[in-house]
Coordinates of N, CA, C and O in Angstrom, one line a residue:
M504 N 0.8 -1.2 0.1 CA 0.0 0.1 0.1 C 0.9 1.3 0.1 O 1.9 1.4 0.7
T505 N 0.6 2.4 -0.8 CA 1.2 3.6 -0.9 C 0.4 4.7 -0.7 O -0.8 4.5 -0.7
P506 N 1.0 5.8 -0.5 CA 0.1 7.1 -0.2 C -0.8 7.3 -1.4 O -1.8 7.7 -1.2
Q507 N -0.1 7.0 -2.6 CA -0.8 7.0 -3.8 C -2.1 6.2 -3.9 O -3.4 6.9 -4.3
T508 N -2.0 4.9 -3.5 CA -3.1 4.1 -3.7 C -4.3 4.5 -2.6 O -5.4 4.5 -3.0
I509 N -3.8 5.0 -1.5 CA -4.6 5.4 -0.3 C -5.5 6.7 -0.9 O -6.6 6.7 -0.9
G510 N -4.5 7.5 -1.5 CA -5.1 8.8 -2.0 C -6.5 8.5 -3.0 O -7.3 9.1 -3.2
T511 N -5.9 7.6 -4.1 CA -7.0 7.2 -4.8 C -8.3 6.6 -4.4 O -9.1 7.0 -4.9
T512 N -8.1 5.7 -3.5 CA -9.1 5.2 -3.0 C -10.1 6.1 -2.4 O -11.3 6.2 -2.5
I513 N -9.3 7.2 -1.8 CA -10.4 8.2 -0.8 C -11.0 9.1 -1.9 O -12.0 9.3 -1.8
R514 N -10.2 9.4 -3.2 CA -11.0 10.3 -4.2 C -12.1 9.6 -4.7 O -13.3 10.0 -4.9
H515 N -11.8 8.3 -4.9 CA -13.0 7.5 -5.7 C -14.3 7.3 -4.8 O -15.3 7.3 -5.2
A516 N -14.0 7.1 -3.6 CA -15.0 6.9 -2.5 C -15.8 8.3 -2.3 O -16.9 8.3 -2.1
R517 N -15.0 9.3 -2.3 CA -15.6 10.7 -2.1 C -16.4 11.0 -3.5 O -17.6 11.5 -3.2
K518 N -15.9 10.6 -4.5 CA -16.6 11.1 -5.8 C -18.0 10.2 -6.0 O -19.0 10.5 -6.4
R519 N -17.9 8.8 -5.6 CA -19.0 7.9 -5.4 C -20.1 8.4 -4.5 O -21.4 8.2 -4.7
L520 N -19.6 9.1 -3.7 CA -20.7 9.7 -2.6 C -21.4 11.1 -3.0 O -22.1 11.9 -2.5
G521 N -20.5 11.4 -4.2 CA -21.1 12.8 -4.6 C -20.5 13.9 -3.9 O -21.3 14.9 -4.0
M522 N -19.7 13.9 -3.3 CA -19.0 15.0 -2.5 C -17.8 15.7 -3.0 O -17.3 15.1 -3.9
R523 N -17.7 17.1 -2.8 CA -16.7 17.8 -3.3 C -15.7 17.7 -2.2 O -15.9 17.4 -1.0
Q524 N -14.5 18.1 -2.4 CA -13.2 18.1 -1.5 C -13.8 19.0 -0.5 O -13.5 18.6 0.8
D525 N -14.3 20.1 -0.5 CA -14.5 21.2 0.6 C -15.6 20.5 1.7 O -15.6 20.6 2.7
E526 N -16.5 19.6 1.1 CA -17.6 18.9 1.8 C -17.1 17.9 2.7 O -17.3 17.8 3.8
L527 N -16.1 17.1 2.0 CA -15.3 16.0 2.7 C -14.4 16.7 3.8 O -14.5 16.2 5.0
A528 N -13.8 17.7 3.4 CA -13.0 18.5 4.5 C -13.8 18.9 5.8 O -13.3 18.7 6.9
S529 N -15.0 19.5 5.3 CA -15.8 20.0 6.7 C -16.2 18.7 7.4 O -16.2 18.8 8.6
V530 N -16.6 17.7 6.9 CA -17.1 16.5 7.7 C -15.9 15.9 8.3 O -16.0 15.5 9.6
A531 N -14.7 16.1 7.9 CA -13.5 15.3 8.5 C -12.9 16.2 9.4 O -11.8 15.8 10.2
G532 N -13.3 17.4 9.5 CA -12.7 18.5 10.2 C -11.2 19.0 9.8 O -10.3 19.3 10.8
L533 N -10.9 19.0 8.4 CA -9.6 19.4 7.9 C -9.9 20.5 7.1 O -11.0 21.0 6.6
S534 N -8.9 21.0 6.5 CA -8.8 22.0 5.6 C -8.8 21.3 4.1 O -8.6 20.1 4.1
T535 N -9.6 21.9 3.1 CA -9.5 21.5 1.8 C -8.2 21.1 1.3 O -8.0 20.1 0.7
R536 N -7.3 22.0 1.7 CA -5.8 21.8 1.1 C -5.4 20.2 1.8 O -4.7 19.7 0.8
S537 N -5.7 20.0 3.0 CA -5.2 18.8 3.5 C -5.9 17.5 2.8 O -5.3 16.6 2.4
V538 N -7.1 17.7 2.5 CA -7.9 16.7 1.8 C -7.3 16.3 0.6 O -6.9 15.3 -0.1
S539 N -6.9 17.6 -0.4 CA -6.2 17.5 -1.7 C -5.0 16.9 -1.5 O -4.6 16.1 -2.4
A540 N -4.2 17.3 -0.6 CA -2.7 16.6 -0.5 C -2.9 15.1 -0.3 O -2.2 14.4 -0.9
I541 N -3.8 14.8 0.6 CA -4.1 13.3 1.0 C -4.6 12.5 -0.2 O -4.0 11.4 -0.9
E542 N -5.5 13.2 -1.1 CA -5.8 12.4 -2.4 C -4.9 12.4 -3.4 O -4.9 11.5 -4.3
N543 N -3.9 13.4 -3.3 CA -2.8 13.3 -4.5 C -1.8 12.5 -3.8 O -0.7 12.5 -4.5
G544 N -1.9 11.7 -2.9 CA -0.8 10.7 -2.3 C 0.5 11.5 -1.8 O 1.3 10.9 -1.9
K545 N 0.3 12.7 -1.2 CA 1.6 13.3 -0.5 C 2.0 12.4 0.5 O 1.4 11.9 1.5
P546 N 3.3 11.9 0.5 CA 3.7 11.0 1.5 C 4.0 11.5 2.9 O 4.2 10.8 3.8
T547 N 3.8 12.7 3.0 CA 4.4 13.3 4.1 C 3.0 13.7 5.1 O 2.9 14.5 5.9
A548 N 1.7 13.3 4.5 CA 0.3 13.6 5.0 C 0.5 12.8 6.3 O 0.9 11.9 6.4
R549 N -0.2 13.6 7.5 CA -0.2 12.9 8.7 C -1.3 11.9 9.0 O -2.4 12.1 8.3
I550 N -0.8 10.7 9.4 CA -1.7 9.8 9.8 C -2.9 9.9 10.3 O -3.9 9.4 10.0
G551 N -3.0 10.8 11.3 CA -4.2 11.3 12.0 C -5.1 11.8 10.9 O -6.4 11.7 11.2
M552 N -4.7 12.7 10.3 CA -5.5 13.3 9.2 C -6.0 12.4 8.0 O -7.0 12.4 7.8
V553 N -4.9 11.5 7.7 CA -5.5 10.3 6.9 C -6.9 9.5 7.5 O -7.8 9.3 6.9
L554 N -6.6 9.2 8.8 CA -7.5 8.4 9.3 C -8.8 9.3 9.5 O -9.9 8.5 9.5
Q555 N -8.8 10.5 9.8 CA -10.1 11.4 9.8 C -11.1 11.4 8.4 O -12.0 11.1 8.6
V556 N -10.1 11.6 7.3 CA -10.6 11.4 6.0 C -11.4 9.9 6.0 O -12.6 9.7 5.6
L557 N -10.6 8.8 6.5 CA -11.2 7.6 6.2 C -12.5 7.4 7.1 O -13.4 6.7 6.4
E558 N -12.4 7.9 8.2 CA -13.6 7.6 9.2 C -14.7 8.6 8.4 O -15.9 8.0 8.6
A559 N -14.5 9.7 8.0 CA -15.5 10.6 7.4 C -16.3 10.0 6.2 O -17.5 10.0 5.9
L560 N -15.4 9.1 5.5 CA -16.1 8.1 4.3 C -16.4 6.9 4.7 O -16.8 6.0 3.9
D561 N -16.5 6.6 5.9 CA -16.7 5.1 6.6 C -16.0 4.0 5.8 O -16.5 2.9 5.4
I562 N -14.6 4.5 5.7 CA -13.6 3.4 5.0 C -13.1 2.8 6.0 O -12.4 3.3 7.0
T563 N -13.0 1.2 6.2 CA -12.3 0.7 7.3 C -11.0 0.3 6.6 O -11.0 -0.1 5.5
V564 N -10.1 0.2 7.6 CA -8.7 -0.2 7.1 C -8.3 -1.4 8.1 O -8.6 -1.4 9.4
S565 N -7.7 -2.4 7.6 CA -7.5 -3.5 8.5 C -5.8 -3.9 8.4 O -5.4 -3.9 7.3
L566 N -5.2 -4.1 9.5 CA -3.8 -4.3 9.4 C -3.5 -5.8 9.8 O -4.1 -6.3 11.0
A567 N -2.6 -6.5 9.3 CA -2.4 -7.8 9.8 C -0.9 -8.0 9.7 O 0.1 -7.6 9.0
P568 N -0.4 -8.2 10.8 CA 1.0 -8.3 11.3 C 1.7 -9.7 10.3 O 0.8 -10.6 9.8
P569 N 2.8 -9.6 10.2 CA 3.3 -10.5 9.1 C 3.3 -12.0 9.8 O 3.3 -12.0 11.1
D570 N 3.1 -13.0 9.2 CA 3.0 -14.3 9.6 C 4.4 -14.9 10.2 O 5.4 -15.2 9.3
V571 N 4.6 -14.9 11.4 CA 6.0 -15.1 12.1 C 6.1 -16.5 12.8 O 5.0 -16.5 13.5
T572 N 6.8 -17.3 12.4 CA 6.8 -18.6 12.9 C 8.1 -18.4 14.1 O 9.1 -18.1 13.8
E573 N 7.7 -18.9 15.1 CA 8.8 -18.9 16.3 C 9.8 -20.1 16.1 O 9.3 -21.1 15.7
P574 N 11.1 -19.9 16.3 CA 12.0 -21.0 16.1 C 11.9 -22.1 17.3 O 11.2 -21.9 18.1

């Protein structure tokens, strides 16, 4: 997963919902500039902001640790 794939996923979800960036920014409690940066895959976007946008769009993310076998 890359910042670009996350941004693309967010953009597609927002558009499917018929939202503009400024509307998403308002719901997420962020600036339109921040939403734009996230959607454009800016690698330095703060994780907290990304999570706010994901939550506003009702997108869930799951993490799985690597399968490590003990010796």
